[in-house]
Amino acid sequence: MLHTLTLAQALEKLKRKEISLGDIWADVQSSIDQQNTKLNAYLTLNTAAENERQAAAQLPLAGVPIAVKDNFATKGLRTTASSTVLDTFVPEFESTVTARLKAAGGVIVGKTNLDAWAHGSSTETSQYGRTLNPRNTDYLPGGSSGGSAAAVAANMCIAAIGSETAGSIRQPSAWCGTVGLKPTYGRVSRFGAVAMASSTDSPGPIAKTVEDAAIVLNHLAGHDDRDGTTSAQPVPDFTQTLGKEIKGLKVGVLYLDLPGLEASRPHFEAAMKVLSDLGAEVESVTAMDPRLAISVYTIVQRGEVSSNLARYDGIRYANDRSFFGDEAKRRIMLGTYTLSKGYADQYYNLAQKVRTLFMQDFEQLFAKYDVLVSLSSPGFAKKIGASEDSAMFGELEDMLLEPSSITGLPGINVPCYRDAKTNLFLGMNIMAPMWQEAKMIQVADAFERATTWNTWRSA
Amino acid sequence: MAKKASRQISSPASKAAQPITIEQVAKVAKLASIPVAQSQLESLKDAFVETLGVVTNLQQVDVSAVEPTHQVTGLENVWREDVVRPELSFTQSQAVANAKRQHEGYFVVPQIIDQGD
């Protein structure tokens, strides 16, 4: 049963020598053996893990098994971004995220499935088949980091790494009942992450508890001279605000009145009551319409995708451009169109101006509130096949997360309701001002401890 | 519960997107170097129309006095010393390790001139 341990529990028990690292790995391996064929969370397992974990045992993360989304370059370990363009790609270099993870003693157990190129919110655009939601396998895990969220939810790892461009950490975490933390843009290096929309791409942890996410983030964060957009901002110890009370903190509640949230709203309001009962000052507040953020993000993302994916020429590495799946083709082409002469002002430049308005809006809101909260996803996980009929499926599912994505703000998802009949979850999205992840961790942790929605806390 | 006045739009996507033709889609595919079968063009056109229909709500926003944001954290001109760092560089054999075709340590590229067109 050691695969069900949280990261904090595993580290504590290893330190006290109550359990052995080998036993954790054996239980995680058997969990993978039993479930992965059905769930399809892992695309590639790391066959060198056994050697690596022995060398890592004395380091802070003590050699525990960590799942890594398959869009981080891992030297000597196949990296596909879930696209057959990269089917046989074995990187000759290591991404900063995985290099830091390894340096801290995390050992990669395997590379997890995602929407191809991280384009989507379902994992259904993966060219290696969809991942299923471990909480209820008739449903999708969300995406694009659906494989990492599923690996955590199914206890096929102790913690995981994902990446978010607009919702790709928080939305699958909401659908799978896990914790997902998207740091401030520039807090964690993008070097070696398969580039998607470079102005919003943000790697971060998907974990069993808020505490685990904070521990992992401690090891990922910080300036990297191979990514010029990483910040020299000092990195605090993100575990310092764990366990602190939230009495007197001002919490602004966003996006409750939007259509499509009716079924989730009572459960979310109950979660707001929990924050009030903990002493926070909670009030509803109007913000810029997130449907505008969908548009900003769609234009910016398609444009940056068309540029970033231009590198796949089939010459230096990888297969040629005929291997792109339909979703990537659509996005590359739409970005090419909206950036082309005569259309750039109408689309791209307009979108970047509205992006400025979102930044100003958040600035005003954070002048009054310590954190802002919303639902992470409008509703519960969608059924298998749900993404197949719409070119805009992902953007509509990620609507509530896109405003904070296009503005580079940090956000964290914590489970805030479980439907007893379907075993599916709703998630709360807690956003903080730039560089103030510690504040949202404080609120998320307080909520998690005060409720039973987190299945590892309540076990 | 306090309400804060802010920019709000009533009905997104109320303004129709401009028409997209099959020819435009085919041209974009060529520009983006995406091989697209004739039979796919219609569905790609539909996807264009769907997506561009959603983003028309931006046209309702007054941005006359607004500067665009390209970089959210405000960093500008990040420099480093212009020195070779071998530990961050590939050897020649590493550089071509994943190439589909190589010849004596060089990439083999497709012919793009003198193709008769």
PDB file of N, CA and C in Angstrom, chain B residues 15-60:
ATOM      1  N   LYS B  15     -21.036  39.074 -33.099  1.00  0.00           N
ATOM      2  CA  LYS B  15     -20.713  39.593 -34.418  1.00  0.00           C
ATOM      3  C   LYS B  15     -20.187  38.435 -35.282  1.00  0.00           C
ATOM      4  N   ALA B  16     -20.703  38.318 -36.454  1.00  0.00           N
ATOM      5  CA  ALA B  16     -20.334  37.177 -37.281  1.00  0.00           C
ATOM      6  C   ALA B  16     -18.878  37.254 -37.718  1.00  0.00           C
ATOM      7  N   ALA B  17     -18.227  36.109 -37.760  1.00  0.00           N
ATOM      8  CA  ALA B  17     -16.863  36.056 -38.263  1.00  0.00           C
ATOM      9  C   ALA B  17     -16.886  36.253 -39.768  1.00  0.00           C
ATOM     10  N   GLN B  18     -15.744  36.717 -40.294  1.00  0.00           N
ATOM     11  CA  GLN B  18     -15.732  36.897 -41.732  1.00  0.00           C
ATOM     12  C   GLN B  18     -15.631  35.545 -42.437  1.00  0.00           C
ATOM     13  N   PRO B  19     -16.157  35.496 -43.652  1.00  0.00           N
ATOM     14  CA  PRO B  19     -16.164  34.204 -44.341  1.00  0.00           C
ATOM     15  C   PRO B  19     -14.747  33.732 -44.681  1.00  0.00           C
ATOM     16  N   ILE B  20     -14.563  32.444 -44.610  1.00  0.00           N
ATOM     17  CA  ILE B  20     -13.280  31.827 -44.952  1.00  0.00           C
ATOM     18  C   ILE B  20     -13.536  30.926 -46.154  1.00  0.00           C
ATOM     19  N   THR B  21     -12.643  30.975 -47.127  1.00  0.00           N
ATOM     20  CA  THR B  21     -12.833  30.126 -48.300  1.00  0.00           C
ATOM     21  C   THR B  21     -11.876  28.934 -48.262  1.00  0.00           C
ATOM     22  N   ILE B  22     -12.231  27.917 -49.006  1.00  0.00           N
ATOM     23  CA  ILE B  22     -11.388  26.734 -49.152  1.00  0.00           C
ATOM     24  C   ILE B  22     -10.009  27.139 -49.678  1.00  0.00           C
ATOM     25  N   GLU B  23     -10.014  28.108 -50.599  1.00  0.00           N
ATOM     26  CA  GLU B  23      -8.744  28.541 -51.201  1.00  0.00           C
ATOM     27  C   GLU B  23      -7.832  29.166 -50.146  1.00  0.00           C
ATOM     28  N   GLN B  24      -8.431  29.963 -49.242  1.00  0.00           N
ATOM     29  CA  GLN B  24      -7.624  30.560 -48.169  1.00  0.00           C
ATOM     30  C   GLN B  24      -7.011  29.478 -47.282  1.00  0.00           C
ATOM     31  N   VAL B  25      -7.815  28.481 -46.961  1.00  0.00           N
ATOM     32  CA  VAL B  25      -7.323  27.400 -46.102  1.00  0.00           C
ATOM     33  C   VAL B  25      -6.176  26.672 -46.800  1.00  0.00           C
ATOM     34  N   ALA B  26      -6.337  26.407 -48.087  1.00  0.00           N
ATOM     35  CA  ALA B  26      -5.293  25.718 -48.840  1.00  0.00           C
ATOM     36  C   ALA B  26      -4.015  26.555 -48.888  1.00  0.00           C
ATOM     37  N   LYS B  27      -4.180  27.861 -49.008  1.00  0.00           N
ATOM     38  CA  LYS B  27      -3.011  28.737 -49.063  1.00  0.00           C
ATOM     39  C   LYS B  27      -2.274  28.744 -47.720  1.00  0.00           C
ATOM     40  N   VAL B  28      -3.058  28.806 -46.637  1.00  0.00           N
ATOM     41  CA  VAL B  28      -2.445  28.785 -45.305  1.00  0.00           C
ATOM     42  C   VAL B  28      -1.699  27.465 -45.081  1.00  0.00           C
ATOM     43  N   ALA B  29      -2.301  26.364 -45.532  1.00  0.00           N
ATOM     44  CA  ALA B  29      -1.645  25.064 -45.381  1.00  0.00           C
ATOM     45  C   ALA B  29      -0.291  25.071 -46.085  1.00  0.00           C
ATOM     46  N   LYS B  30      -0.257  25.689 -47.255  1.00  0.00           N
ATOM     47  CA  LYS B  30       0.989  25.749 -48.006  1.00  0.00           C
ATOM     48  C   LYS B  30       2.017  26.622 -47.266  1.00  0.00           C
ATOM     49  N   LEU B  31       1.543  27.779 -46.775  1.00  0.00           N
ATOM     50  CA  LEU B  31       2.434  28.676 -46.032  1.00  0.00           C
ATOM     51  C   LEU B  31       3.015  27.997 -44.787  1.00  0.00           C
ATOM     52  N   ALA B  32       2.187  27.211 -44.125  1.00  0.00           N
ATOM     53  CA  ALA B  32       2.615  26.547 -42.893  1.00  0.00           C
ATOM     54  C   ALA B  32       3.306  25.217 -43.171  1.00  0.00           C
ATOM     55  N   SER B  33       3.419  24.878 -44.443  1.00  0.00           N
ATOM     56  CA  SER B  33       4.040  23.612 -44.843  1.00  0.00           C
ATOM     57  C   SER B  33       3.375  22.411 -44.169  1.00  0.00           C
ATOM     58  N   ILE B  34       2.061  22.437 -44.186  1.00  0.00           N
ATOM     59  CA  ILE B  34       1.289  21.322 -43.627  1.00  0.00           C
ATOM     60  C   ILE B  34       0.658  20.559 -44.781  1.00  0.00           C
ATOM     61  N   PRO B  35       1.023  19.304 -44.952  1.00  0.00           N
ATOM     62  CA  PRO B  35       0.389  18.528 -46.022  1.00  0.00           C
ATOM     63  C   PRO B  35      -1.068  18.256 -45.673  1.00  0.00           C
ATOM     64  N   VAL B  36      -1.969  18.720 -46.509  1.00  0.00           N
ATOM     65  CA  VAL B  36      -3.394  18.543 -46.252  1.00  0.00           C
ATOM     66  C   VAL B  36      -4.043  17.944 -47.495  1.00  0.00           C
ATOM     67  N   ALA B  37      -4.776  16.858 -47.310  1.00  0.00           N
ATOM     68  CA  ALA B  37      -5.484  16.255 -48.440  1.00  0.00           C
ATOM     69  C   ALA B  37      -6.661  17.137 -48.826  1.00  0.00           C
ATOM     70  N   GLN B  38      -6.997  17.141 -50.112  1.00  0.00           N
ATOM     71  CA  GLN B  38      -8.136  17.925 -50.608  1.00  0.00           C
ATOM     72  C   GLN B  38      -9.384  17.645 -49.777  1.00  0.00           C
ATOM     73  N   SER B  39      -9.539  16.386 -49.382  1.00  0.00           N
ATOM     74  CA  SER B  39     -10.749  15.985 -48.654  1.00  0.00           C
ATOM     75  C   SER B  39     -10.811  16.568 -47.240  1.00  0.00           C
ATOM     76  N   GLN B  40      -9.665  17.036 -46.732  1.00  0.00           N
ATOM     77  CA  GLN B  40      -9.648  17.589 -45.372  1.00  0.00           C
ATOM     78  C   GLN B  40      -9.961  19.080 -45.346  1.00  0.00           C
ATOM     79  N   LEU B  41      -9.890  19.712 -46.504  1.00  0.00           N
ATOM     80  CA  LEU B  41      -9.985  21.173 -46.527  1.00  0.00           C
ATOM     81  C   LEU B  41     -11.317  21.680 -45.978  1.00  0.00           C
ATOM     82  N   GLU B  42     -12.388  20.981 -46.306  1.00  0.00           N
ATOM     83  CA  GLU B  42     -13.710  21.431 -45.877  1.00  0.00           C
ATOM     84  C   GLU B  42     -13.805  21.428 -44.344  1.00  0.00           C
ATOM     85  N   SER B  43     -13.343  20.351 -43.704  1.00  0.00           N
ATOM     86  CA  SER B  43     -13.455  20.297 -42.240  1.00  0.00           C
ATOM     87  C   SER B  43     -12.504  21.296 -41.584  1.00  0.00           C
ATOM     88  N   LEU B  44     -11.358  21.530 -42.214  1.00  0.00           N
ATOM     89  CA  LEU B  44     -10.458  22.553 -41.687  1.00  0.00           C
ATOM     90  C   LEU B  44     -11.089  23.938 -41.793  1.00  0.00           C
ATOM     91  N   LYS B  45     -11.790  24.151 -42.893  1.00  0.00           N
ATOM     92  CA  LYS B  45     -12.476  25.428 -43.065  1.00  0.00           C
ATOM     93  C   LYS B  45     -13.528  25.598 -41.959  1.00  0.00           C
ATOM     94  N   ASP B  46     -14.260  24.529 -41.676  1.00  0.00           N
ATOM     95  CA  ASP B  46     -15.270  24.597 -40.613  1.00  0.00           C
ATOM     96  C   ASP B  46     -14.635  24.922 -39.262  1.00  0.00           C
ATOM     97  N   ALA B  47     -13.463  24.332 -39.013  1.00  0.00           N
ATOM     98  CA  ALA B  47     -12.765  24.599 -37.746  1.00  0.00           C
ATOM     99  C   ALA B  47     -12.319  26.058 -37.679  1.00  0.00           C
ATOM    100  N   PHE B  48     -11.862  26.586 -38.806  1.00  0.00           N
ATOM    101  CA  PHE B  48     -11.496  28.008 -38.866  1.00  0.00           C
ATOM    102  C   PHE B  48     -12.706  28.875 -38.510  1.00  0.00           C
ATOM    103  N   VAL B  49     -13.827  28.557 -39.148  1.00  0.00           N
ATOM    104  CA  VAL B  49     -15.034  29.364 -38.946  1.00  0.00           C
ATOM    105  C   VAL B  49     -15.472  29.288 -37.483  1.00  0.00           C
ATOM    106  N   GLU B  50     -15.437  28.076 -36.915  1.00  0.00           N
ATOM    107  CA  GLU B  50     -15.847  27.904 -35.513  1.00  0.00           C
ATOM    108  C   GLU B  50     -14.952  28.737 -34.586  1.00  0.00           C
ATOM    109  N   THR B  51     -13.647  28.630 -34.809  1.00  0.00           N
ATOM    110  CA  THR B  51     -12.701  29.313 -33.924  1.00  0.00           C
ATOM    111  C   THR B  51     -12.774  30.826 -34.100  1.00  0.00           C
ATOM    112  N   LEU B  52     -12.782  31.269 -35.335  1.00  0.00           N
ATOM    113  CA  LEU B  52     -12.831  32.720 -35.574  1.00  0.00           C
ATOM    114  C   LEU B  52     -14.177  33.307 -35.129  1.00  0.00           C
ATOM    115  N   GLY B  53     -15.216  32.473 -35.112  1.00  0.00           N
ATOM    116  CA  GLY B  53     -16.513  32.921 -34.609  1.00  0.00           C
ATOM    117  C   GLY B  53     -16.453  33.207 -33.121  1.00  0.00           C
ATOM    118  N   VAL B  54     -15.743  32.371 -32.388  1.00  0.00           N
ATOM    119  CA  VAL B  54     -15.633  32.564 -30.943  1.00  0.00           C
ATOM    120  C   VAL B  54     -14.865  33.846 -30.615  1.00  0.00           C
ATOM    121  N   VAL B  55     -13.810  34.124 -31.376  1.00  0.00           N
ATOM    122  CA  VAL B  55     -12.945  35.245 -30.987  1.00  0.00           C
ATOM    123  C   VAL B  55     -13.452  36.618 -31.446  1.00  0.00           C
ATOM    124  N   THR B  56     -14.590  36.641 -32.141  1.00  0.00           N
ATOM    125  CA  THR B  56     -15.100  37.947 -32.584  1.00  0.00           C
ATOM    126  C   THR B  56     -15.496  38.854 -31.425  1.00  0.00           C
ATOM    127  N   ASN B  57     -15.712  38.267 -30.219  1.00  0.00           N
ATOM    128  CA  ASN B  57     -16.128  39.120 -29.093  1.00  0.00           C
ATOM    129  C   ASN B  57     -15.073  40.178 -28.755  1.00  0.00           C
ATOM    130  N   LEU B  58     -13.835  39.961 -29.167  1.00  0.00           N
ATOM    131  CA  LEU B  58     -12.791  40.948 -28.879  1.00  0.00           C
ATOM    132  C   LEU B  58     -13.070  42.284 -29.565  1.00  0.00           C
ATOM    133  N   GLN B  59     -13.813  42.210 -30.664  1.00  0.00           N
ATOM    134  CA  GLN B  59     -14.067  43.442 -31.411  1.00  0.00           C
ATOM    135  C   GLN B  59     -14.971  44.408 -30.658  1.00  0.00           C
ATOM    136  N   GLN B  60     -15.619  43.908 -29.604  1.00  0.00           N
ATOM    137  CA  GLN B  60     -16.482  44.790 -28.812  1.00  0.00           C
ATOM    138  C   GLN B  60     -15.704  45.565 -27.748  1.00  0.00           C
TER     139      GLN B  60
END
